Every structure is written in structure tokens, then in C-alpha cells.
mmCIF file with all atom_site columns, C-alpha atoms in Angstrom:
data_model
loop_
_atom_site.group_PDB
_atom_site.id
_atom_site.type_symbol
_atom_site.label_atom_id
_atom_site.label_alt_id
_atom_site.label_comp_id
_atom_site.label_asym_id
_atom_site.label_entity_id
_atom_site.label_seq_id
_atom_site.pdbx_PDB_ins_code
_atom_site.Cartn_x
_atom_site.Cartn_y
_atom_site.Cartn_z
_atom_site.occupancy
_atom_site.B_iso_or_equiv
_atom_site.pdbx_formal_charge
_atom_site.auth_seq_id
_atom_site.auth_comp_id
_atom_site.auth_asym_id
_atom_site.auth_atom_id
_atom_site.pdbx_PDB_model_num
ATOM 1   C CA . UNK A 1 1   ? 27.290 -24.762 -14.791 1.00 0.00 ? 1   UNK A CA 1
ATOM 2   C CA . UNK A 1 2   ? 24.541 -22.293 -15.537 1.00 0.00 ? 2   UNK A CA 1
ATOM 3   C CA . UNK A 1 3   ? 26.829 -20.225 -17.994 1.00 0.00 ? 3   UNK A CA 1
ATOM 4   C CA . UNK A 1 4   ? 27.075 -23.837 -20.042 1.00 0.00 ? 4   UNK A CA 1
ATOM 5   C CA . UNK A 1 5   ? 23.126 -24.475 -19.747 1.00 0.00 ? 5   UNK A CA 1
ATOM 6   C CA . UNK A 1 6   ? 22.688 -21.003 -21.177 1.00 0.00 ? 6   UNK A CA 1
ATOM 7   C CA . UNK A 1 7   ? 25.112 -21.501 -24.003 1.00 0.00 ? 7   UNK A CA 1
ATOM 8   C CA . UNK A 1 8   ? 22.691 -24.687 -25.066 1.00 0.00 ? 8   UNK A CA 1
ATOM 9   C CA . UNK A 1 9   ? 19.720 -23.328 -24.557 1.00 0.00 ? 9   UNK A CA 1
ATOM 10  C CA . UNK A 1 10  ? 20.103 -19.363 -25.072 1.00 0.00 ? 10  UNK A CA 1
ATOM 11  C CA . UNK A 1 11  ? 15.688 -18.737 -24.898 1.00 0.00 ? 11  UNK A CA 1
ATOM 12  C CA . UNK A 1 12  ? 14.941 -20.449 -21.641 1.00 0.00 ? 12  UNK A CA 1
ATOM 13  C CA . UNK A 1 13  ? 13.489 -18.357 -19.695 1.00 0.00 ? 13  UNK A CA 1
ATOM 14  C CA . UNK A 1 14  ? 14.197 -19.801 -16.067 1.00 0.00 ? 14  UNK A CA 1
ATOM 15  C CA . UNK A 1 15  ? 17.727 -20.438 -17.010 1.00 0.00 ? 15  UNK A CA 1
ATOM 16  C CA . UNK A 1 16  ? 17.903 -16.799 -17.775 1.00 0.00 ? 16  UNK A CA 1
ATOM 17  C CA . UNK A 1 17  ? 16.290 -15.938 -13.798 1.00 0.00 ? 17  UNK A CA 1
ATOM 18  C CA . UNK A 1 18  ? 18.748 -18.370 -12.354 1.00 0.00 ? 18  UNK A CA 1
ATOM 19  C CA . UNK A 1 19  ? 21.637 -16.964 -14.090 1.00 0.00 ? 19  UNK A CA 1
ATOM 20  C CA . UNK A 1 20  ? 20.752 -12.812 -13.250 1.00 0.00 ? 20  UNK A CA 1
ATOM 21  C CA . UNK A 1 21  ? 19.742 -13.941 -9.601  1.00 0.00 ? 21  UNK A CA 1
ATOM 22  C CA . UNK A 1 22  ? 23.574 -15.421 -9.737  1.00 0.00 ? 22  UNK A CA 1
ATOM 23  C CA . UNK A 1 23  ? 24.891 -12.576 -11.258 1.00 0.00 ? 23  UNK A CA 1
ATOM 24  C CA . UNK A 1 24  ? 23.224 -10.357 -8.743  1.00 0.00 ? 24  UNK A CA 1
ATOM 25  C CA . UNK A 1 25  ? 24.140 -12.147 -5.836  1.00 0.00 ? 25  UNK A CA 1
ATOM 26  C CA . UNK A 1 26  ? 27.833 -11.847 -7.123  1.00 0.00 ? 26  UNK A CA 1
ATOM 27  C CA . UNK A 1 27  ? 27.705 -8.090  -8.038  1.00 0.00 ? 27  UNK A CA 1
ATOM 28  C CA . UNK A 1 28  ? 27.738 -8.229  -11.469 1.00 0.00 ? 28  UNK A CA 1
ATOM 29  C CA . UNK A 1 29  ? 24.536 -5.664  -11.869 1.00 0.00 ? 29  UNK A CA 1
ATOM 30  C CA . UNK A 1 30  ? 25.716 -4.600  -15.306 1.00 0.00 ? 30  UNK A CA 1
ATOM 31  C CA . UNK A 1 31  ? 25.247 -8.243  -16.923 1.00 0.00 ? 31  UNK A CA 1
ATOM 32  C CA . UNK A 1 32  ? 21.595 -9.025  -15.048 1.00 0.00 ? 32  UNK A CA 1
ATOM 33  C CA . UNK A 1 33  ? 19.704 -6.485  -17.704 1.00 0.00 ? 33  UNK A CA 1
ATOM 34  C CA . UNK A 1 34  ? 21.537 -8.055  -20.658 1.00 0.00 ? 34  UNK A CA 1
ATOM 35  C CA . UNK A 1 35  ? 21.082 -11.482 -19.131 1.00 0.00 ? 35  UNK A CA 1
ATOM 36  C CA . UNK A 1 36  ? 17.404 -11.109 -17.836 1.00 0.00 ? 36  UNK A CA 1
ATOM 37  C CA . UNK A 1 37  ? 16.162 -9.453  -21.580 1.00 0.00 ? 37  UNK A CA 1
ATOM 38  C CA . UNK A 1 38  ? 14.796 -12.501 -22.793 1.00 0.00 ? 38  UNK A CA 1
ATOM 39  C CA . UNK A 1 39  ? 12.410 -13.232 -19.818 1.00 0.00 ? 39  UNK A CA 1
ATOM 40  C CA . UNK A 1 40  ? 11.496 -9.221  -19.596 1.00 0.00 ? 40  UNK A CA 1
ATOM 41  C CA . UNK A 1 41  ? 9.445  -10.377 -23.209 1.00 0.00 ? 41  UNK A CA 1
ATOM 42  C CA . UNK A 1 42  ? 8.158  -13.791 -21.725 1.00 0.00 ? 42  UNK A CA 1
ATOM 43  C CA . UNK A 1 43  ? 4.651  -14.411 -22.363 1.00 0.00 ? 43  UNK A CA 1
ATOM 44  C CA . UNK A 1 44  ? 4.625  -16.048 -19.563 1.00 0.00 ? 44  UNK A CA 1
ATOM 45  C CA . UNK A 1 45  ? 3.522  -13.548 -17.011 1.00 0.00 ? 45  UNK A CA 1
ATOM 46  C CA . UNK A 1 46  ? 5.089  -15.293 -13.789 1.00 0.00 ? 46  UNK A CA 1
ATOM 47  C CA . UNK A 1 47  ? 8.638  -15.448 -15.552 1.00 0.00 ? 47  UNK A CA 1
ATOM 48  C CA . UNK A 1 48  ? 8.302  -12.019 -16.888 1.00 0.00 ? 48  UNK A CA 1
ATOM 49  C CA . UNK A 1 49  ? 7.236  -10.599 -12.958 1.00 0.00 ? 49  UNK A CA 1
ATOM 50  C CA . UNK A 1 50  ? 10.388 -12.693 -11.593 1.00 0.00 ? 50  UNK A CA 1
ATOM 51  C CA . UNK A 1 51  ? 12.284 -11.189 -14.317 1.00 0.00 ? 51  UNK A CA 1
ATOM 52  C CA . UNK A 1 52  ? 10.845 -7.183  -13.364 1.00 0.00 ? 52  UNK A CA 1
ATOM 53  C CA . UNK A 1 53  ? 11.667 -7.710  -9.562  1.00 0.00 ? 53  UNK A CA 1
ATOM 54  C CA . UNK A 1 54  ? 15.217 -9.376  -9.979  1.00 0.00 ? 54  UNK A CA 1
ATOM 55  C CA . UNK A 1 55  ? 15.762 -6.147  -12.262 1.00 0.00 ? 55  UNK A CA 1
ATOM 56  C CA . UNK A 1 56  ? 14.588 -4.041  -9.887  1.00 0.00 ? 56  UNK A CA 1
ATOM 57  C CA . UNK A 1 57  ? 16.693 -5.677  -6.911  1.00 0.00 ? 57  UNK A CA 1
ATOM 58  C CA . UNK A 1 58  ? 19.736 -4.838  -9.184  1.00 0.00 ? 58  UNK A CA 1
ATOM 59  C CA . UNK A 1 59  ? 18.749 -1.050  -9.649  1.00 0.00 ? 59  UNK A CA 1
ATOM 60  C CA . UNK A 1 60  ? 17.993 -0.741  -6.102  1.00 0.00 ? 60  UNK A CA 1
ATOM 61  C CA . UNK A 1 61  ? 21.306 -2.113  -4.715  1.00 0.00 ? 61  UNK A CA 1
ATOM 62  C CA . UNK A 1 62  ? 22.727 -0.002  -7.264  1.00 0.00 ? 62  UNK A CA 1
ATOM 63  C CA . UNK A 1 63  ? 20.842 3.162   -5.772  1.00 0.00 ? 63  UNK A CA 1
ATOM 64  C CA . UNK A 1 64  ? 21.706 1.898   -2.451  1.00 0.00 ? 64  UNK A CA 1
ATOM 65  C CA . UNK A 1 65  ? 26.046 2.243   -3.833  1.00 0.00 ? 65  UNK A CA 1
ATOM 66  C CA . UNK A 1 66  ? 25.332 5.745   -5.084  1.00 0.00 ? 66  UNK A CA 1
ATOM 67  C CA . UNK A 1 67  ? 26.819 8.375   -2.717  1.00 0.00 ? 67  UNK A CA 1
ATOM 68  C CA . UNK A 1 68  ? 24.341 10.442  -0.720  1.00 0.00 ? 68  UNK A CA 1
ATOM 69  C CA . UNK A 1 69  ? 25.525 13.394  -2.599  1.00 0.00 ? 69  UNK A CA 1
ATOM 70  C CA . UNK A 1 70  ? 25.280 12.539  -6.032  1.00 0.00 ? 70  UNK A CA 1
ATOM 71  C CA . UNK A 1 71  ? 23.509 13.957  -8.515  1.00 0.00 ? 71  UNK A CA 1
ATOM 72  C CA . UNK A 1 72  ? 22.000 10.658  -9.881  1.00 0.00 ? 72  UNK A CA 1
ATOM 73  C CA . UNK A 1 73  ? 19.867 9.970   -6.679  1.00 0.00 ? 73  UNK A CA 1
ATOM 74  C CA . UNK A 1 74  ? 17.096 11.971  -6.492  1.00 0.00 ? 74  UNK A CA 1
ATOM 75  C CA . UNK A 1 75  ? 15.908 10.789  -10.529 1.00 0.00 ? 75  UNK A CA 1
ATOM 76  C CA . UNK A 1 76  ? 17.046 7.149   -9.560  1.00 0.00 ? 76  UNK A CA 1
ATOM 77  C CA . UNK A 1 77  ? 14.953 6.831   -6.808  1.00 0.00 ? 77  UNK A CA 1
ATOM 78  C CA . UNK A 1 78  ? 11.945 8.451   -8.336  1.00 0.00 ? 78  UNK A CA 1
ATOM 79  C CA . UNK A 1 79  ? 12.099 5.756   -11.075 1.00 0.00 ? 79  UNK A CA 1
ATOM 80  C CA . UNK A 1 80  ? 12.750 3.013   -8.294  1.00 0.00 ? 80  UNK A CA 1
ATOM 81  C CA . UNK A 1 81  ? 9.169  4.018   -7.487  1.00 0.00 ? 81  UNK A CA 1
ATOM 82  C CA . UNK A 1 82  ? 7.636  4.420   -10.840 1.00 0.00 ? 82  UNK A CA 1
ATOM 83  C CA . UNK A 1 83  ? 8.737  1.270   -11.124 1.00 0.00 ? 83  UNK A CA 1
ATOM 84  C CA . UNK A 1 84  ? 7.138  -0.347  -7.642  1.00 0.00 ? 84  UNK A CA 1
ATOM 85  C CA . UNK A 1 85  ? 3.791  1.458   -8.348  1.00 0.00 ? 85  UNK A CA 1
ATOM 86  C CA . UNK A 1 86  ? 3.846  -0.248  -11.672 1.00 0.00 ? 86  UNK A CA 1
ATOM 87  C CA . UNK A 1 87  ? 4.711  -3.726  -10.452 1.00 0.00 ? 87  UNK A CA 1
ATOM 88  C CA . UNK A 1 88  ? 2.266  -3.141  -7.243  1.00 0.00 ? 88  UNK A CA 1
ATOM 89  C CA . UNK A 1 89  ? -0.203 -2.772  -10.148 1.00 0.00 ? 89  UNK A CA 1
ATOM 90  C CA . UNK A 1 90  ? 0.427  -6.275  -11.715 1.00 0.00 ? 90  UNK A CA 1
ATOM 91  C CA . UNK A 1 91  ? -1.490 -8.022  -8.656  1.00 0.00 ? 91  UNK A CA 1
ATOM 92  C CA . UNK A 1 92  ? 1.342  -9.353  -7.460  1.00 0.00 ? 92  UNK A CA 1
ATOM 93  C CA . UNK A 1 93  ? 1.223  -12.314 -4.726  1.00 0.00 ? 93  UNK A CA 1
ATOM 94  C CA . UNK A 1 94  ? 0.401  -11.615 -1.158  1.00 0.00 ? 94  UNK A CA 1
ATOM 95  C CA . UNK A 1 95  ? 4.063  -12.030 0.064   1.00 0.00 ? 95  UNK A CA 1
ATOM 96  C CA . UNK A 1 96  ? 5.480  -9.641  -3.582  1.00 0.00 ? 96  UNK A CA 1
ATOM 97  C CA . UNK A 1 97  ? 3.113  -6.622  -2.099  1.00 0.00 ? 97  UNK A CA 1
ATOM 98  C CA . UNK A 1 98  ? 4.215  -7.101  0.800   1.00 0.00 ? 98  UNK A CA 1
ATOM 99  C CA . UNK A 1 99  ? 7.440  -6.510  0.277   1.00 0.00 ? 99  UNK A CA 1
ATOM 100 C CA . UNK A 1 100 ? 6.646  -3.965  -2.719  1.00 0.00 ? 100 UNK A CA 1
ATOM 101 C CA . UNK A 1 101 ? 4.853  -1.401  0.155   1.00 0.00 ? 101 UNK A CA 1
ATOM 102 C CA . UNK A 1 102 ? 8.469  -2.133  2.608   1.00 0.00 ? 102 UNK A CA 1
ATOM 103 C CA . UNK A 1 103 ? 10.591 -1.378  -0.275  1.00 0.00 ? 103 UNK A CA 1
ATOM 104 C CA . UNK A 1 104 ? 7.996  1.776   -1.069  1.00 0.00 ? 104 UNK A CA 1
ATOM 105 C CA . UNK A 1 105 ? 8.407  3.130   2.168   1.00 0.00 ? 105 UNK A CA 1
ATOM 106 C CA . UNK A 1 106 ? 11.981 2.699   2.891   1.00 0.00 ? 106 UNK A CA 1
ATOM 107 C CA . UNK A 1 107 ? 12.309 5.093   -0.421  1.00 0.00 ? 107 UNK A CA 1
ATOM 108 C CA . UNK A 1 108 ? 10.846 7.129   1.186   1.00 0.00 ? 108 UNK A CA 1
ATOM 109 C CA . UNK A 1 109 ? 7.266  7.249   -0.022  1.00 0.00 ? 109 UNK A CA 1
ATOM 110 C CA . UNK A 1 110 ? 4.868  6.706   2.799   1.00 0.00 ? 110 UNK A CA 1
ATOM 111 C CA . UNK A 1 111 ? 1.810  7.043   0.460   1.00 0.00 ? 111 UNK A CA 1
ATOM 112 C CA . UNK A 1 112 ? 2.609  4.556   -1.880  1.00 0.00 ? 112 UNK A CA 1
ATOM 113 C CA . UNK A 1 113 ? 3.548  2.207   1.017   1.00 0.00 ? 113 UNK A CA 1
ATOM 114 C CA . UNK A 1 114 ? 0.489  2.991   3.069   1.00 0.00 ? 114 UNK A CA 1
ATOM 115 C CA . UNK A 1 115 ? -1.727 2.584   -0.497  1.00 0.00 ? 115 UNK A CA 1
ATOM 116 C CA . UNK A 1 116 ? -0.049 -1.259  -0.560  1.00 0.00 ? 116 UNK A CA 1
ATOM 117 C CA . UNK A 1 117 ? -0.710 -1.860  2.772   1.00 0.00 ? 117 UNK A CA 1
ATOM 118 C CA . UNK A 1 118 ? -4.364 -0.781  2.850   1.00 0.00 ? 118 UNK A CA 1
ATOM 119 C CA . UNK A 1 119 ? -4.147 -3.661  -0.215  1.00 0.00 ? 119 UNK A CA 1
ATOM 120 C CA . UNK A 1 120 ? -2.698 -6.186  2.105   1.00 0.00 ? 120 UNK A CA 1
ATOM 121 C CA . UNK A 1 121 ? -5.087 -5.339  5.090   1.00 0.00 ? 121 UNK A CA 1
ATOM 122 C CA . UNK A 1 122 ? -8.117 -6.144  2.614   1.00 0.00 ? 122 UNK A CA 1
ATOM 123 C CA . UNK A 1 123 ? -7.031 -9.233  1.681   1.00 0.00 ? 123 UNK A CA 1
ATOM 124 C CA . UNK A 1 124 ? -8.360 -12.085 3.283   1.00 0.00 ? 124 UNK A CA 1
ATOM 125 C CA . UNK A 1 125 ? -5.735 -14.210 3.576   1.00 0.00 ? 125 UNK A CA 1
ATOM 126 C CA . UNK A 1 126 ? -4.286 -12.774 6.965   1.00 0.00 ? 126 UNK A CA 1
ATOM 127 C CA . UNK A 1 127 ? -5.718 -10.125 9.535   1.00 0.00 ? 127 UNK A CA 1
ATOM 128 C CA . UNK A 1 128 ? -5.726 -6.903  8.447   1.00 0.00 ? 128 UNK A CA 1
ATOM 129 C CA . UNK A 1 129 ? -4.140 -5.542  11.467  1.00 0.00 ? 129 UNK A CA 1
ATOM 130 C CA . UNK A 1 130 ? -0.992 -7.535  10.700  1.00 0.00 ? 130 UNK A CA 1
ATOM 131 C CA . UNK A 1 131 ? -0.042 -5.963  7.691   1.00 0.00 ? 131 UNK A CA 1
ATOM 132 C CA . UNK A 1 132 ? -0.541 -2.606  9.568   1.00 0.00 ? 132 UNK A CA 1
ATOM 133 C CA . UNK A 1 133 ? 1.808  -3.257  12.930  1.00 0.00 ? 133 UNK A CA 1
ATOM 134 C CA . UNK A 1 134 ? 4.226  -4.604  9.881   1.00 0.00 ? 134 UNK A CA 1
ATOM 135 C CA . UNK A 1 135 ? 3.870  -1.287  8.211   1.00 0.00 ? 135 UNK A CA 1
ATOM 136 C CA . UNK A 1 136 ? 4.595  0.189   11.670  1.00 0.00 ? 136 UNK A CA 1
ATOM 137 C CA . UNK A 1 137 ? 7.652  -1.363  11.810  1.00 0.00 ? 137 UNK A CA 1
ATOM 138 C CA . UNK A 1 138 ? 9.010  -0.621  8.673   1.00 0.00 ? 138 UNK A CA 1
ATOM 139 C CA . UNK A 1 139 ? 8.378  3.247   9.037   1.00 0.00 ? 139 UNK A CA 1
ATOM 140 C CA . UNK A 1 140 ? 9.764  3.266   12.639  1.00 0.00 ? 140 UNK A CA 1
ATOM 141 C CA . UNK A 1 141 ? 12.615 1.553   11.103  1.00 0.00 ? 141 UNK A CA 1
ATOM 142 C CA . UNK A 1 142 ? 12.713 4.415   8.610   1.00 0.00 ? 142 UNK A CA 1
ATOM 143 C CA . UNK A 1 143 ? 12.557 7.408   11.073  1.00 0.00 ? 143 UNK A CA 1
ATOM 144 C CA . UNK A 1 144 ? 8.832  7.881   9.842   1.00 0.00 ? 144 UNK A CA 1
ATOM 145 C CA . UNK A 1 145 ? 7.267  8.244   13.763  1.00 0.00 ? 145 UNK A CA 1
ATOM 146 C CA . UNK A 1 146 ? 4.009  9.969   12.642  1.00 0.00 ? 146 UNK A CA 1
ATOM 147 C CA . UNK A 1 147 ? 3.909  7.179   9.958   1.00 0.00 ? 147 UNK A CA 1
ATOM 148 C CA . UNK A 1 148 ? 4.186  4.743   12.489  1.00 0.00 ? 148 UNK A CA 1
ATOM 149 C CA . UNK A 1 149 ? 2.307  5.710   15.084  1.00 0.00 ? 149 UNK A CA 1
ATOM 150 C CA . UNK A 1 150 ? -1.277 6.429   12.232  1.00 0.00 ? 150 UNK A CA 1
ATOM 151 C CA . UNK A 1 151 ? -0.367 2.746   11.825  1.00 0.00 ? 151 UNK A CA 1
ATOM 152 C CA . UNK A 1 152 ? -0.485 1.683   14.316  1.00 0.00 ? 152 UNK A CA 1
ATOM 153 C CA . UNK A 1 153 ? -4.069 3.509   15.172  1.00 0.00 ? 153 UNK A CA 1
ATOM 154 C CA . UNK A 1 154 ? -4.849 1.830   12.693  1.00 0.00 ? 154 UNK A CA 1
ATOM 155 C CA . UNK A 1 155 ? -4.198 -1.692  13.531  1.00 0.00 ? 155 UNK A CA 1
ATOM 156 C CA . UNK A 1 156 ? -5.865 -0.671  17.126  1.00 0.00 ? 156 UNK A CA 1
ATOM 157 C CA . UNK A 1 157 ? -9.125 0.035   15.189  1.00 0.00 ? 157 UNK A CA 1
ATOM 158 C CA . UNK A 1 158 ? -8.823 -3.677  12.989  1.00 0.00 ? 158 UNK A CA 1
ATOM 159 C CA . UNK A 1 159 ? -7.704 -5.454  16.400  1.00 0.00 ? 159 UNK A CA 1
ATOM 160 C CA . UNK A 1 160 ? -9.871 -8.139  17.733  1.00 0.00 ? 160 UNK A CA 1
ATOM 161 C CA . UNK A 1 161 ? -9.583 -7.756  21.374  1.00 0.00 ? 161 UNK A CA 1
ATOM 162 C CA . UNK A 1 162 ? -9.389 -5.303  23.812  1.00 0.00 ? 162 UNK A CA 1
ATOM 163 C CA . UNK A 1 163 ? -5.756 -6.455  24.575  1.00 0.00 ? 163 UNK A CA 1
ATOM 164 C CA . UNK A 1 164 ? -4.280 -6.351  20.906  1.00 0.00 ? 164 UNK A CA 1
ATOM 165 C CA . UNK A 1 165 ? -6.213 -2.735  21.027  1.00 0.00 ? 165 UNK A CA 1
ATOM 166 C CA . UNK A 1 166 ? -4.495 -2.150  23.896  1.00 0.00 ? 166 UNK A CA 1
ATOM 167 C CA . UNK A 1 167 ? -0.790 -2.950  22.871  1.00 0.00 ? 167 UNK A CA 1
ATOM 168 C CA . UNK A 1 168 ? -1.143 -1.195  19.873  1.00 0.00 ? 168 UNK A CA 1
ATOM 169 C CA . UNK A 1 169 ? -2.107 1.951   21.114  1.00 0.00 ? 169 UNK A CA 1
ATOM 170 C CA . UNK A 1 170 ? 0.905  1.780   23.825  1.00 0.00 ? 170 UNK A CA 1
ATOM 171 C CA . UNK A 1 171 ? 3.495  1.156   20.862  1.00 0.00 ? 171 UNK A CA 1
ATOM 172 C CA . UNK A 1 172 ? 1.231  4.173   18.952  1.00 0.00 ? 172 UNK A CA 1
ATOM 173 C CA . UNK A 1 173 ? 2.377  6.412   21.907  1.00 0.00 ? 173 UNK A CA 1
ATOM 174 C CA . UNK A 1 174 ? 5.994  5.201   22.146  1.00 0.00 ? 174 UNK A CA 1
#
């Protein structure tokens, strides 16, 4: 259905996000840069940052496929998180950073990820020792104790009782 859309109207933008989110839910990664081009040069900045991420999903599963030995890795990755810091710099929605400092920290860069975070923690929107037990998380998830455990600290200092102070310094210690 969305390959006969396309065919009608070859420009449109969303059609164009629909069909590479398809395409990358199916595993064709080699046809979501070709298909997502258009968008990548919308003027339209919320199509064109839809159109970045969905690319970036596709490099990263690809990343994710390489073996652990290969040569490829090491650049791949590097340009995985070029490629984060970039879009982090966009001001991206709440809920986009979010998940930009996760994906920034299961690469493997805890500075980048903590730099997001300390983003997300200054925001209004939620408290700011949310986004730091979530940081927590992701870097115990990710092997990254000392990680964890500064965030943790952290979230202890932002708390706003003595309990939530508490608890995080216990799961700081764990």
C-alpha cells in the first residue's frame, strides 16, 4: 500500500518516514537511506529530525549485526556518536534526549550520556533526579558501576526527601 502511495506521490515527505520505518522494521537497512533522501532535505525541520533518527536506528542495528571482531566497529561506532552529539544538538524533544543520552551511553560514551542527562535534569518538565536514577539504570545495565553509582549521588543530592535521599544512596552502594 505504501509502495503504491509513493509511486503517486514520489516528494511526500511523511510517506517517505512511513515507508523507511517499514523498511526498517523488515530489515531492509540498505533501501531506508535511498528511501528516507528526500525528507533528509525537508525544510521542514520535524520531518527532517524523524528522517535523521530513523537513519540512525538503521546504522545502529546495523552496528549492532557487525561481529565483535571486525574491523568496521570501532570507526562505525565513533560516527554513531558524531552523529548523536549532532542530533542532541538540534534541541530535540524531552522524550528524543532522552533516549539520545541511553543510546550515548550504551556506545559506550558515558560523557556524552552524562552531558544529555545533566540537559534533561535542567529541564523543567520532570524532576531532575529522575532523569539521573534513569541514567543509573542505563549504565548499570551497561556494566558502567562507577557510572552508576556518581548517578546516583547525584540524584541523592536533587532528591526531595530524606527517604528518596535515602534509597538512592543504598542503590549508590549496591
Amino acid at each position: 500500500y505504501l509502495t503504491n502511495l509513493l509511486r503517486t506521490d514520489t516528494q511526500n515527505p511523511l510517506l517517505r518516514i512511513a515507508m523507511a520505518r517499514k523498511e526498517l522494521i523488515s530489515g531492509h537497512f540498505e533501501r531506508v537511506s535511498q528511501t528516507l533522501a528526500p525528507a533528509l532535505n525537508s525544510e521542514d525541520p520535524q520531518v527532517k529530525q524523524d528522517a535523521v533518527w530513523l537513519l540512525w536506528q538503521s546504522e545502529e542495528i546495523q552496528y549492532q549485526r557487525l561481529p565483535l571482531d571486525s574491523p568496521k566497529r570501532q570507526a562505525v561506532r565513533e560516527q554513531l556518536l558524531r552523529q548523536l552529539a549532532e542530533t542532541a544538538g538540534h534541541e530535540p524533544p524531552i522524550q528524543m534526549l532522552a533516549e539520545l543520552a541511553r543510546k550515548a551511553i550504551s556506545l559506550g560514551d558515558m560523557k556524552l550520556g552524562s552531558r544529555l542527562f545533566d540537559r534533561l535534569a535542567s529541564s523543567e518538565q520532570i524532576n531532575a533526579d529522575y532523569w539521573y536514577v534513569d541514567a543509573a539504570r542505563v549504565a548499570l545495565q551497561h556494566g558502567e558501576y562507577r557510572a552508576a553509582a556518581e548517578f546516583y549521588l547525584v540524584a541523592r543530592k536533587r532528591a526531595k526527601n530524606i527517604d528518596e535521599q535515602r534509597r538512592f544512596f543504598v542503590a549508590a552502594m549496591h
